[in-house]
Tab-separated table of C-alpha atoms and ligand atoms in Angstrom:
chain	number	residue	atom	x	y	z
Q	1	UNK	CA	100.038	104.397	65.503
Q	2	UNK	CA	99.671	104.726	69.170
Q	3	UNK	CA	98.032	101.720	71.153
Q	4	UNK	CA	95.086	102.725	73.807
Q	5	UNK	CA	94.891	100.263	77.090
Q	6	UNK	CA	92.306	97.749	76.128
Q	7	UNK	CA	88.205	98.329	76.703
Q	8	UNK	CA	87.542	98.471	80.517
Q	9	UNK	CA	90.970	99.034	82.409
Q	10	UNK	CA	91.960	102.336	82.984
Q	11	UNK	CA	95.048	104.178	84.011
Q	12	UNK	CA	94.943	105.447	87.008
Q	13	UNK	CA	96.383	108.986	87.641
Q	14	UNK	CA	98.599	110.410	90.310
Q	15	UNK	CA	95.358	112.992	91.414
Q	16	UNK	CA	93.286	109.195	91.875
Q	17	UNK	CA	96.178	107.182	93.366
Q	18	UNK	CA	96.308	109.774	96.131
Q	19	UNK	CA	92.324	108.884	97.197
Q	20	UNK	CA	92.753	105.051	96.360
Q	21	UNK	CA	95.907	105.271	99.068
Q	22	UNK	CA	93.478	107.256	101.603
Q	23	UNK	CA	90.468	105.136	101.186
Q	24	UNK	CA	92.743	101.943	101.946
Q	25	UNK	CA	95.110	103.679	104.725
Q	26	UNK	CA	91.751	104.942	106.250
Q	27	UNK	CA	90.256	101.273	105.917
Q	28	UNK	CA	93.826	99.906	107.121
Q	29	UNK	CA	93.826	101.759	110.150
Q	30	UNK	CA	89.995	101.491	111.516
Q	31	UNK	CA	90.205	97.351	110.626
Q	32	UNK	CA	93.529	97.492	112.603
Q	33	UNK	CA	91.107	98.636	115.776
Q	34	UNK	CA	88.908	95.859	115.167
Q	35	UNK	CA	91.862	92.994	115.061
Q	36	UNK	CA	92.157	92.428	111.668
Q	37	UNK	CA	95.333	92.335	109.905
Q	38	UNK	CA	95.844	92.495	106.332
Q	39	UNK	CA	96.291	89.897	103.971
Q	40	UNK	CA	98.201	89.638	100.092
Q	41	UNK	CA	97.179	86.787	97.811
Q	42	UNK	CA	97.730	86.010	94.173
Q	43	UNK	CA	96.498	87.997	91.463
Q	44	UNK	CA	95.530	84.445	89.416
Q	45	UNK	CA	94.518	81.235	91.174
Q	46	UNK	CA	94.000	77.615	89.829
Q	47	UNK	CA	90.468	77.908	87.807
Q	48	UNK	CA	88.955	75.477	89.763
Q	49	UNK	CA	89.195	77.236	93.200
Q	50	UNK	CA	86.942	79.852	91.872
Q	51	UNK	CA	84.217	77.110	90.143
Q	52	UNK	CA	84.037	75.593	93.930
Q	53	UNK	CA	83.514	78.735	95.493
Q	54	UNK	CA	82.125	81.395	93.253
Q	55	UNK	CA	80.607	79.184	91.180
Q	56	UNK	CA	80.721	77.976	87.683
Q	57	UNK	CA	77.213	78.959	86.442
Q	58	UNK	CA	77.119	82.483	88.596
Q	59	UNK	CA	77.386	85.782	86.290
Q	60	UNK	CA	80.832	86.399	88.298
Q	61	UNK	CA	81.946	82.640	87.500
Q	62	UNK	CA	80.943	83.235	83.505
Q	63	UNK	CA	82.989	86.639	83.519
Q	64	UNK	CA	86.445	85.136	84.714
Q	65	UNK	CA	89.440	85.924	82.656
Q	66	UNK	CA	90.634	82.480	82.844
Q	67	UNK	CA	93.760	81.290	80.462
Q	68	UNK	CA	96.197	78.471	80.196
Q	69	UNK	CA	99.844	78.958	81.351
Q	70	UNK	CA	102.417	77.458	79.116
Q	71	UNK	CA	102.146	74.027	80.861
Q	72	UNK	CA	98.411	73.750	79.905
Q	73	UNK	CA	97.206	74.681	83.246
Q	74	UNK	CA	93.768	76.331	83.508
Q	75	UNK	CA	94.459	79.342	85.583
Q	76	UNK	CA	92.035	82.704	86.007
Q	77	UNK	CA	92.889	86.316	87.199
Q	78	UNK	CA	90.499	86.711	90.687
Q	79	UNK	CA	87.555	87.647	90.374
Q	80	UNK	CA	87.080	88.250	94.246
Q	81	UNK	CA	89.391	88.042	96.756
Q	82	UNK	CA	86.919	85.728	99.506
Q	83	UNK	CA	87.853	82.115	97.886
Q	84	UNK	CA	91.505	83.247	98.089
Q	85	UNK	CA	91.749	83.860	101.100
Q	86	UNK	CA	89.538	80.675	102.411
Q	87	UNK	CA	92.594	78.993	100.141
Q	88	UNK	CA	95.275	80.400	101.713
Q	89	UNK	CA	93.717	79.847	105.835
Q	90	UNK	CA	93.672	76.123	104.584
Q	91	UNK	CA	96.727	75.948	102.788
Q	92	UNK	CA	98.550	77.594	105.539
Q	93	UNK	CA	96.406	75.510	108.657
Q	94	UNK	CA	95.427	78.542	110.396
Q	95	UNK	CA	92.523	77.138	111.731
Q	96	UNK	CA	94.983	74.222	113.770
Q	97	UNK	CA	96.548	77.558	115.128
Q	98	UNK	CA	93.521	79.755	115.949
Q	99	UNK	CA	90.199	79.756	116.253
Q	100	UNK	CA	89.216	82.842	114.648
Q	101	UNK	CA	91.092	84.707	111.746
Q	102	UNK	CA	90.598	88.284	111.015
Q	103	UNK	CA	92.049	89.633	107.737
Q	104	UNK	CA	91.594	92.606	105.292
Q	105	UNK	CA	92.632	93.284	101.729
Q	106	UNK	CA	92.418	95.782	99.239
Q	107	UNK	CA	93.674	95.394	95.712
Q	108	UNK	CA	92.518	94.662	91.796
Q	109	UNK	CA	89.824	92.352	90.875
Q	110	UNK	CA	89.077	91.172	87.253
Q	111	UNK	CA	85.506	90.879	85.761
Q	112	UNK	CA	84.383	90.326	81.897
Q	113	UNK	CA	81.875	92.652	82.005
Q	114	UNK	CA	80.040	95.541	80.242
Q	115	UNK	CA	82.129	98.431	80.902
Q	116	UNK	CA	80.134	101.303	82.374
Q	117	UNK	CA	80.799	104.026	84.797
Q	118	UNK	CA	82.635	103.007	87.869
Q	119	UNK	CA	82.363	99.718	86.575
Q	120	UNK	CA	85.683	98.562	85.021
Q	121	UNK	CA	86.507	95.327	83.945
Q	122	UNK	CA	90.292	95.990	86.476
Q	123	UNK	CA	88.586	97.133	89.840
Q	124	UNK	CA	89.812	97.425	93.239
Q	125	UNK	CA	88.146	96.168	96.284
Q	126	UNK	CA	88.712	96.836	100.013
Q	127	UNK	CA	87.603	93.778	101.975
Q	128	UNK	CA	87.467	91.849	105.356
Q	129	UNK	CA	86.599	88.576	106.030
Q	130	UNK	CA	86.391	86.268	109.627
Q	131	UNK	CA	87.169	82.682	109.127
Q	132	UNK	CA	85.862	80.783	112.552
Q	133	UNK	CA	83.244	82.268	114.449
Q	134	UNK	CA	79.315	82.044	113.508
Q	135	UNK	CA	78.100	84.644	116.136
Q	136	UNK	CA	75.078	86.534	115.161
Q	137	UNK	CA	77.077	89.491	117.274
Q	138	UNK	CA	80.062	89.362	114.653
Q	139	UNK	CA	77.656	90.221	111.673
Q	140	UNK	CA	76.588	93.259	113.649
Q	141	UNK	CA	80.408	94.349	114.369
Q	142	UNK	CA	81.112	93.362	110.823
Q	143	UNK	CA	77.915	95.895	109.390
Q	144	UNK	CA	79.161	98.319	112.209
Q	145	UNK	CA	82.582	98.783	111.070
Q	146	UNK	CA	81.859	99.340	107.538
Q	147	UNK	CA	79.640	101.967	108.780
Q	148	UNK	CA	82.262	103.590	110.465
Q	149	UNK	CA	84.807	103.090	107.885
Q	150	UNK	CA	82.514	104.939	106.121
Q	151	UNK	CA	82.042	107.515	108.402
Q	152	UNK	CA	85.417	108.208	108.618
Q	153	UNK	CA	85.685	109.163	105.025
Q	154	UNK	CA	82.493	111.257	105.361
Q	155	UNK	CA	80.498	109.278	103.328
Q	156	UNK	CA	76.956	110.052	105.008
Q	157	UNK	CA	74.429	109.108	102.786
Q	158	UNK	CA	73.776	105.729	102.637
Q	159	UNK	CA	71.366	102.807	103.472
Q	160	UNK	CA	71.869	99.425	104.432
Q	161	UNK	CA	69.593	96.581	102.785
Q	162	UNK	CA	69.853	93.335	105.243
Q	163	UNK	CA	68.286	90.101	104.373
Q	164	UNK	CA	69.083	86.318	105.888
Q	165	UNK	CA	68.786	83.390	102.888
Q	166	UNK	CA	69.333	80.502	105.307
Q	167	UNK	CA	71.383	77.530	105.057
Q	168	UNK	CA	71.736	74.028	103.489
Q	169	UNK	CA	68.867	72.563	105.919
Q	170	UNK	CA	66.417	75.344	104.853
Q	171	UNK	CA	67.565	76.903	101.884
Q	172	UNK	CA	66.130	74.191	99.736
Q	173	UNK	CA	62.902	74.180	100.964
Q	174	UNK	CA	63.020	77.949	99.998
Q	175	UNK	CA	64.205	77.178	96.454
Q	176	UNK	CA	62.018	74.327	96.145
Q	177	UNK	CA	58.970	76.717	96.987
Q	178	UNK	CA	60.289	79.158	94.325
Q	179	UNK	CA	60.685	76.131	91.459
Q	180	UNK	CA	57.116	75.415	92.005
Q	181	UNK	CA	55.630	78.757	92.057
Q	182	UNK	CA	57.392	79.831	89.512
Q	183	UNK	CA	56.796	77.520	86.838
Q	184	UNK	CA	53.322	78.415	85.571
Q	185	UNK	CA	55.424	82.012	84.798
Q	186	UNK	CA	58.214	80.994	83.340
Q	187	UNK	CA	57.799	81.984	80.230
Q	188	UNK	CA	57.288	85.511	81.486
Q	189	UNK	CA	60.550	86.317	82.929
Q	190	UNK	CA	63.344	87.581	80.954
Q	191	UNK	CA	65.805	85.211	79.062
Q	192	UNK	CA	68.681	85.710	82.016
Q	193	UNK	CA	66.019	85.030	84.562
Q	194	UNK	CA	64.601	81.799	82.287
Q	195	UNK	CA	68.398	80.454	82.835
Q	196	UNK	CA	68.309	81.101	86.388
Q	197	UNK	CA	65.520	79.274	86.427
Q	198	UNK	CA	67.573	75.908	85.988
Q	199	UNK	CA	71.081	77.379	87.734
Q	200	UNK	CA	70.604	79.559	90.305
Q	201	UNK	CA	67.181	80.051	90.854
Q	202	UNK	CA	67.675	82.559	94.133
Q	203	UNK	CA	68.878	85.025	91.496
Q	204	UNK	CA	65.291	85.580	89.790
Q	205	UNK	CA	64.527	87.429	93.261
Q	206	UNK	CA	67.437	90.129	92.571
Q	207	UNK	CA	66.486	91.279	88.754
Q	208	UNK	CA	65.978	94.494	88.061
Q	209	UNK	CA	63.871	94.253	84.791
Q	210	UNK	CA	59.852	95.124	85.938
Q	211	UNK	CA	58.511	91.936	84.124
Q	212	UNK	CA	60.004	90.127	86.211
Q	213	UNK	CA	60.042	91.963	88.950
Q	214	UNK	CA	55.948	91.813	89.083
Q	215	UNK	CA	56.005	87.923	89.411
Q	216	UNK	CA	58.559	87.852	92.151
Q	217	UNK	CA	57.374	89.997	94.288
Q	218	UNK	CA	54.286	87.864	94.977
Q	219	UNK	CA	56.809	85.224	95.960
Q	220	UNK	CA	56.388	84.598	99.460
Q	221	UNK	CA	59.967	86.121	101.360
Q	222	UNK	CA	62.788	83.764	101.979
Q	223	UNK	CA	62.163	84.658	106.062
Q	224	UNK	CA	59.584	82.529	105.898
Q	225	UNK	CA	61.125	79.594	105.496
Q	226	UNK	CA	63.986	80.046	107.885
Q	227	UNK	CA	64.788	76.635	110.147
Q	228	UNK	CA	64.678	77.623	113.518
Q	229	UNK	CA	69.063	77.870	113.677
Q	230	UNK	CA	68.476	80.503	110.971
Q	231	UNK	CA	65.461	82.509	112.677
Q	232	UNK	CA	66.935	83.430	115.881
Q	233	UNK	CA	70.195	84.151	113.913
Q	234	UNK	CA	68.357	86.546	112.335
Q	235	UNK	CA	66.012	87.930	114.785
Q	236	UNK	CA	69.706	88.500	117.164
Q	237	UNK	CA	71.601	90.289	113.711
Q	238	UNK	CA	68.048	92.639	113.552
Q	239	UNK	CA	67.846	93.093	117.524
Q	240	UNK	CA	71.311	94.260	117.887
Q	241	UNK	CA	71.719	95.963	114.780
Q	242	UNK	CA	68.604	98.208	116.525
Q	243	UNK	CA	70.276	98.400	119.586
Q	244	UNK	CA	73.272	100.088	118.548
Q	245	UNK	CA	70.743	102.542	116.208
Q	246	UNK	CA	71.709	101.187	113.015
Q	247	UNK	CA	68.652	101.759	110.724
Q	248	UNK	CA	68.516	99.118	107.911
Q	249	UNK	CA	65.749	98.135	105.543
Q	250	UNK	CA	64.330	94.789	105.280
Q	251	UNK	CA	64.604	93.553	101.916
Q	252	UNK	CA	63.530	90.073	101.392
Q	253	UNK	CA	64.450	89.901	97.592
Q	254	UNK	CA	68.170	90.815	98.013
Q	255	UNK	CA	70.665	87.917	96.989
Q	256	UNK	CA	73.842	87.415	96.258
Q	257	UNK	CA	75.717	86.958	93.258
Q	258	UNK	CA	77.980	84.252	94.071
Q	259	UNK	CA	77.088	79.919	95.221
Q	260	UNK	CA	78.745	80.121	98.863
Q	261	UNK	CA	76.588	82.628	101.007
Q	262	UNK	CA	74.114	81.631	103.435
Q	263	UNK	CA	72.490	83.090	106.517
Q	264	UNK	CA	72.942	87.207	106.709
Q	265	UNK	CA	73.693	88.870	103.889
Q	266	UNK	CA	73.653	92.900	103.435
Q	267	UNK	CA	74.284	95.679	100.760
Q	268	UNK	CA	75.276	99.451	101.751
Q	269	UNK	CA	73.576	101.079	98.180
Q	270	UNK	CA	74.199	105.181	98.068
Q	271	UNK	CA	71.824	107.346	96.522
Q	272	UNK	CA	74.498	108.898	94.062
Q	273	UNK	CA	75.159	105.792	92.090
Q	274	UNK	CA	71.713	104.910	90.037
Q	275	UNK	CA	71.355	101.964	88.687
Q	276	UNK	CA	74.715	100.455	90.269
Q	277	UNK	CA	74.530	101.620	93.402
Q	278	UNK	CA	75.891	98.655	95.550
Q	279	UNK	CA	79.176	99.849	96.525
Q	280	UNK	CA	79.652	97.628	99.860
Q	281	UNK	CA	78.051	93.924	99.896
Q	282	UNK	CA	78.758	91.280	102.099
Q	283	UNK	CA	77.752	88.221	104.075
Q	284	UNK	CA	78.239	85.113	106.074
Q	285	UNK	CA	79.341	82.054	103.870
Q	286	UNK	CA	79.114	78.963	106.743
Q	287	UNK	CA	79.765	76.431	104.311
Q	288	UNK	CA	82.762	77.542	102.013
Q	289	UNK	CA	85.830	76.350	103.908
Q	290	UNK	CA	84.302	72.891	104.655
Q	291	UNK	CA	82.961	72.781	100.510
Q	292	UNK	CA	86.978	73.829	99.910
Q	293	UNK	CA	87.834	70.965	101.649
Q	294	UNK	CA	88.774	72.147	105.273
Q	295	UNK	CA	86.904	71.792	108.459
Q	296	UNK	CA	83.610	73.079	109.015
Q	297	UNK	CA	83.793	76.400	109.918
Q	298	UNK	CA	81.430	79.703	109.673
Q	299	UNK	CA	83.011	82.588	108.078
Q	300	UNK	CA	81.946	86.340	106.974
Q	301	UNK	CA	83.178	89.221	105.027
Q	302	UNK	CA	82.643	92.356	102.761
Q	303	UNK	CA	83.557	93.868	100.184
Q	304	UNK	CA	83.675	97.480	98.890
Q	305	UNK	CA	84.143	98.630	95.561
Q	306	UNK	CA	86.714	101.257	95.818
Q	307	UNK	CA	86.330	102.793	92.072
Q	308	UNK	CA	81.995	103.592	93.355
Q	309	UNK	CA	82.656	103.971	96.789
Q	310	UNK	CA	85.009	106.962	95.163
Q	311	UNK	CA	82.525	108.333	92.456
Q	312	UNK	CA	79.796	108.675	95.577
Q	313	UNK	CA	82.314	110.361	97.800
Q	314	UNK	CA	83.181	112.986	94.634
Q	315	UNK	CA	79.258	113.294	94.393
Q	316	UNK	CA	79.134	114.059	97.841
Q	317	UNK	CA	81.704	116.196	98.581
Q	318	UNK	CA	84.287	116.314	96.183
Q	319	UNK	CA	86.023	118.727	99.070
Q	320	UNK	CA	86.699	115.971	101.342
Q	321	UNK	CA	89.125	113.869	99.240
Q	322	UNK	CA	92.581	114.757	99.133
Q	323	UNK	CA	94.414	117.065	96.412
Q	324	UNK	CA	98.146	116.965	95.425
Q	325	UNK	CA	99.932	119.864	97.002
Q	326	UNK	CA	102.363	121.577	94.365
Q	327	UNK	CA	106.522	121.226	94.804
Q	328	UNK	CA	108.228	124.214	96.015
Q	329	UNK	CA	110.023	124.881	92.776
Q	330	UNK	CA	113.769	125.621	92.549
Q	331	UNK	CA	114.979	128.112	89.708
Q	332	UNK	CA	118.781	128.166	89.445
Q	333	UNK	CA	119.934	131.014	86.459
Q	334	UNK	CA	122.662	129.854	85.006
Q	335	UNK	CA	124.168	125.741	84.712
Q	336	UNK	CA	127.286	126.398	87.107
Q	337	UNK	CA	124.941	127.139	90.125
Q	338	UNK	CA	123.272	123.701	90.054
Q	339	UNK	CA	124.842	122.307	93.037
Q	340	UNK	CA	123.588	125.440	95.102
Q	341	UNK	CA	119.850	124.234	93.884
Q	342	UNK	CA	120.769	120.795	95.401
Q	343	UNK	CA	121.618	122.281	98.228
Q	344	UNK	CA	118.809	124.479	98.854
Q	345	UNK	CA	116.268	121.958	97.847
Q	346	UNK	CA	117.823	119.199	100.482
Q	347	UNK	CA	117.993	121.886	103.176
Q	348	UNK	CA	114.090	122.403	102.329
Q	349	UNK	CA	113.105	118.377	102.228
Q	350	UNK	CA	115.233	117.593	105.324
Q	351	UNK	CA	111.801	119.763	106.529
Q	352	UNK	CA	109.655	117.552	104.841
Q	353	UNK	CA	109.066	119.788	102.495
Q	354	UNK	CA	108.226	118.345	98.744
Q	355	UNK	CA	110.600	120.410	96.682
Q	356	UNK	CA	111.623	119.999	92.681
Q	357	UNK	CA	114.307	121.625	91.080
Q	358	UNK	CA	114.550	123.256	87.392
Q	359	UNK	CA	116.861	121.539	85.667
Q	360	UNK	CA	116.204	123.257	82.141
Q	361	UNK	CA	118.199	126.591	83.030
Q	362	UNK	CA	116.050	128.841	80.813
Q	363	UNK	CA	115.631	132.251	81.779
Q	364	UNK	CA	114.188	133.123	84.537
Q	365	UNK	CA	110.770	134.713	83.115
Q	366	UNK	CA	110.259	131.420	80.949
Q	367	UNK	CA	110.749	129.357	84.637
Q	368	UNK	CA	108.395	131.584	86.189
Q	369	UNK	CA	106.287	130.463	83.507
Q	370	UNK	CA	106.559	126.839	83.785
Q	371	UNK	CA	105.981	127.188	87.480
Q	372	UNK	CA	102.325	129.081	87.034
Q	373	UNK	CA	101.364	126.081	84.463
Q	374	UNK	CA	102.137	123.744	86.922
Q	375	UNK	CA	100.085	125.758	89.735
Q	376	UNK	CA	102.939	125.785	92.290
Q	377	UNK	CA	102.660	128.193	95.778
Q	378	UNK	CA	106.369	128.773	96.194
Q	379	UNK	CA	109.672	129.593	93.837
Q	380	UNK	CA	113.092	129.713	94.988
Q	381	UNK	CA	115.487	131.772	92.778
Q	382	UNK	CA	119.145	130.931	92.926
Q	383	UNK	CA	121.095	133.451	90.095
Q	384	UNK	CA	124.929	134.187	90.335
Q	385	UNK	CA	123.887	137.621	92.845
Q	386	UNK	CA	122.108	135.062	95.101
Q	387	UNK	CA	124.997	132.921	95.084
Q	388	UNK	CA	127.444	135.628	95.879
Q	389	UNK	CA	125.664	136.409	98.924
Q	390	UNK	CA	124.927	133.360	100.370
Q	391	UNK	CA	121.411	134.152	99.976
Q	392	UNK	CA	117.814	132.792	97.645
Q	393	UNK	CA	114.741	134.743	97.055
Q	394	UNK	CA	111.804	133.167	97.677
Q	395	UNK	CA	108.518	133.649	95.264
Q	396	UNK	CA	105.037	133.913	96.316
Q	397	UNK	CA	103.225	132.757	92.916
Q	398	UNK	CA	99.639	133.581	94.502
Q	399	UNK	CA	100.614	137.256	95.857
Q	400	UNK	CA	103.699	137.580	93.876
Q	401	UNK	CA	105.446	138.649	97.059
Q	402	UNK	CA	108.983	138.285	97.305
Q	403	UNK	CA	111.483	137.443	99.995
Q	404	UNK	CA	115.469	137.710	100.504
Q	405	UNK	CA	116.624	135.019	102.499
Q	406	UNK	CA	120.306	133.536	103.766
Q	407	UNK	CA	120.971	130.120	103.636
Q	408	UNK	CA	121.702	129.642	107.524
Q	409	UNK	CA	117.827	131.458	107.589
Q	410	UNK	CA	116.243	128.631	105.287
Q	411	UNK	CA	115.436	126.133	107.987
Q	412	UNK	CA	113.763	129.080	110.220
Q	413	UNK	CA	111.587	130.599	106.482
Q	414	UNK	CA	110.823	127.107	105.594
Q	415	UNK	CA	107.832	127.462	108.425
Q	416	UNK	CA	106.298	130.032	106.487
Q	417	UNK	CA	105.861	127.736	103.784
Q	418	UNK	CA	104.494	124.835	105.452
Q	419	UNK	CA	104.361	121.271	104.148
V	1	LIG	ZN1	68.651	77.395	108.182
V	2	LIG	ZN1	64.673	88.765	84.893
C-alpha cells in the first residue's frame, strides 16, 4: 500500500520551491540594506525555552510538537523562531560585543493545529528581529521595511492594524480592569475565551466569535491605560509612521498570541485571505531576553508567513511570481552519438543555458513527443548526418521552425535562444 505524508505537511514542488527561494532572496536582499544579517538556529530546542518565552498556557505553547530524545530529555520542534534566536544572542554574548543585533531568518516552523488552507501544521516563516535598541523610530523602520519587502514582490493590497499593549508597569492595571469588567459576563463568552479568562486574559480582546465579540468591545481600549513611558512611545510610533505616509488603522483589540510582547505590536492582514488573513505580525518584546535570563534589553521583530503571504500574491497576480523555464532538450538518434550530445549540451550550459539530454534513444518522432509533454521551447537533433557534418539542427517546438547549425556556430545561435 502506498504511505501519504502525514495530515498537515505537504510536499513542496519544484514550481513552489522556485517562489519560496524568491520570496526569501527578495527578503534576503532588502534586510541586507537595512543591516541585518541572517541567522540559522535549530529546528528543536530544549522544551522549556519555548514555556519561558512563548508560553506554556498560549494556543502556540499547547500546539508544540514536543518529544523526548532517547536520554529522556523533553525537547520540541520550534514553534517560532523569536525565543531561538533571543537563545542563541545570550548563549553566544552578543550583547558584551554590540549593542544592537540585527538578524533575519526564514525557514520551517511546527504548529499542532487544524489544518486549513495556507495553514499547515510544517510552515515557513521569513523573519527579523533587533535585540538592543527600544527606539520608538526602530518600530517605524521595522513596519517600513516589511512594507517595502512587500512592495518589492508587488504585493499592493494590504493594511496595517497597529496597536501598543504596554508594559509590566501598566499592563496589569489594563488586565486588572478587564478581570473586573468582565466577570459579571463570563458566562457569556465562549468556552476558549472562559479559559482565557484565568490564563491569558488579553486574548478575550482578539476572538473572532460575535458573542464575544459584543462584550469586548465595550471594554474600554488598552490606550487608555498606557503609563506615561508607554504613551509617548506610542504617540512617536503613530507620528512617524504618518510622517513617512504610512496609513495604518487603529485597532485597540489586536493582541498577540504569544506571553513576551509588550509596547507596539502590528499585523499586515490582506484582503485575499478571509478568515486568516494575518500574513505578517510582529512587535516589540522589552522583557524577553532579561525573563531568558540575560540583561535587560528591548528587542523587536516580525514575522511573515511565507505559505499566505504566497496564496495572496497568486490571488493577486499570479503573473508576478516566477515560472520554471523548460531545458533546451538534446535528441541524439542512435546510442554511438552520445558523446556528441555531451558535447553539444556543455557547449550550450557553458552559456548558461539549462540544457537536458535524451538519454532513451527512441526514435526521433517519439522524442519529439516527449519534448511537447514536457512543454520545452527548443530541441537539438544530433543523428549520424548531423554528426558527419559537424553540424545539429535546432527545433523550434512553438513555430516548428528549424535551423542547421555547425558546432563552431553554437556559441554565436545560442543568443537566439536566450537563457
Ligand atoms: Zn507602560
Ligand atoms: Zn471567545
Amino acid at each position: 500500500m502506498m504511505i501519504h505524508s502525514p495530515r498537515g505537511v505537504e510536499d513542496i514542488l519544484p514550481q513552489k520551491v522556485l517562489q519560496y527561494q524568491w520570496i526569501e532572496k527578495e527578503a534576503s536582499s532588502l534586510f541586507s540594506l537595512y543591516g541585518y544579517e541572517e541567522i540559522r538556529t535549530p529546528i528543536f530546542e530544549k522544551t522549556e525555552l519555548f514555556h519561558r518565552s512563548v508560553g506554556k498556557e498560549t494556543d502556540t505553547g499547547k500546539q508544540m510538537y514536543t518529544f523526548l530524545d532517547k536520554k529522556g530529555r523533553t525537547l520540541s520542534l520550534r514553534p517560532e523562531a523569536t525565543a531561538s534566536i533571543v537563545r542563541a544572542y545570550l548563549e553566544h554574548n552578543i550583547f558584551t560585543k554590540s549593542r544592537e543585533w540585527r538578524v533575519w531568518y526564514a525557514g520551517p516552523m511546527f504548529r499542532y493545529e487544524r489544518p486549513q488552507a495556507a495553514r499547515l501544521r510544517e510552515f515557513r516563516q521569513i523573519g527579523i528581529e533587533v535585540i538592543g535598541e527600544g527606539s520608538p523610530y526602530l518600530d517605524i523602520e521595522v513596519i517600513e521595511m516589511a512594507l517595502k519587502f512587500f512592495e518589492r514582490i508587488q504585493l499592493t493590497k494590504l493594511q496595517i492594524q497597529l496597536n501598543s499593549i504596554g508594559c509590566k508597569r501598566c499592563r496589569p492595571l489594563y488586565e486588572k480592569e478587564l478581570r473586573n469588567s468582565l466577570k459579571k459576563d463570563l458566562k457569556n463568552l465562549c468556552p476558549i475565551c472562559q479559559r482565557r479568562y484565568q490564563s491569558n486574559i488579553l486574548r478575550i480582546l482578539d476572538c473572532k466569535k460575535e458573542g464575544c465579540q459584543s462584550i469586548t468591545r465595550k471594554l474600554p481600549p488598552v490606550e487608555n491605560y498606557l503609563c506615561p513611558d508607554c504613551q509617548s512611545h506610542f504617540k512617536k510610533v503613530k507620528e512617524g509612521l504618518r510622517e513617512l505616509h504610512i496609513s495604518f488603522t487603529l485597532n485597540p483589540y489586536l493582541v498577540r498570541g504569544l506571553d513576551y510582547y509588550t509596547q507596539t505590536i502590528f499585523e499586515i492582514i490582506s484582503p485575499h485571505l478571509g478568515a486568516q488573513n494575518t500574513f505578517c505580525a510582529g512587535g516589540r518584546y522589552n522583557d524577553l531576553v532579561e525573563e531568558l535570563g540575560g540583561p535587560p534589553v528591548p528587542a523587536i521583530g516580525f514575522s511573515i508567513g511565507e505559505e499566505r503571504l504566497l496564496l495572496a500574491l497568486r490571488k493577486e497576480k499570479e503573473s508576478s511570481l516566477p515560472q520554471i523555464s523548460p531545458p533546451v532538450y538534446i535528441i541524439i538518434i542512435g546510442e554511438e552519438n552520445y558523446k556528441w550530445g555531451y558535447k553539444i549540451a556543455n557547449s550550450l550550459r557553458s552559456k548558461k543555458i539549462k540544457t537536458k539530454i535524451n538519454f532513451s534513444f527512441k526514435s526521433l518522432s517519439s522524442q519529439l513527443k516527449e519534448a511537447n509533454r514536457e512543454k520545452v521551447q527548443w530541441v537539438v537533433i544530433i543523428g549520424q548526418e548531423e554528426v558527419q557534418k559537424k553540424k545539429v539542427i535546432f527545433r523550434n517546438m512553438d513555430s516548428g521552425k528549424q535551423w542547421e547549425v555547425l558546432w563552431k556556430e553554437i556559441d554565436k545561435f545560442s543568443k537566439k535562444i536566450g537563457s
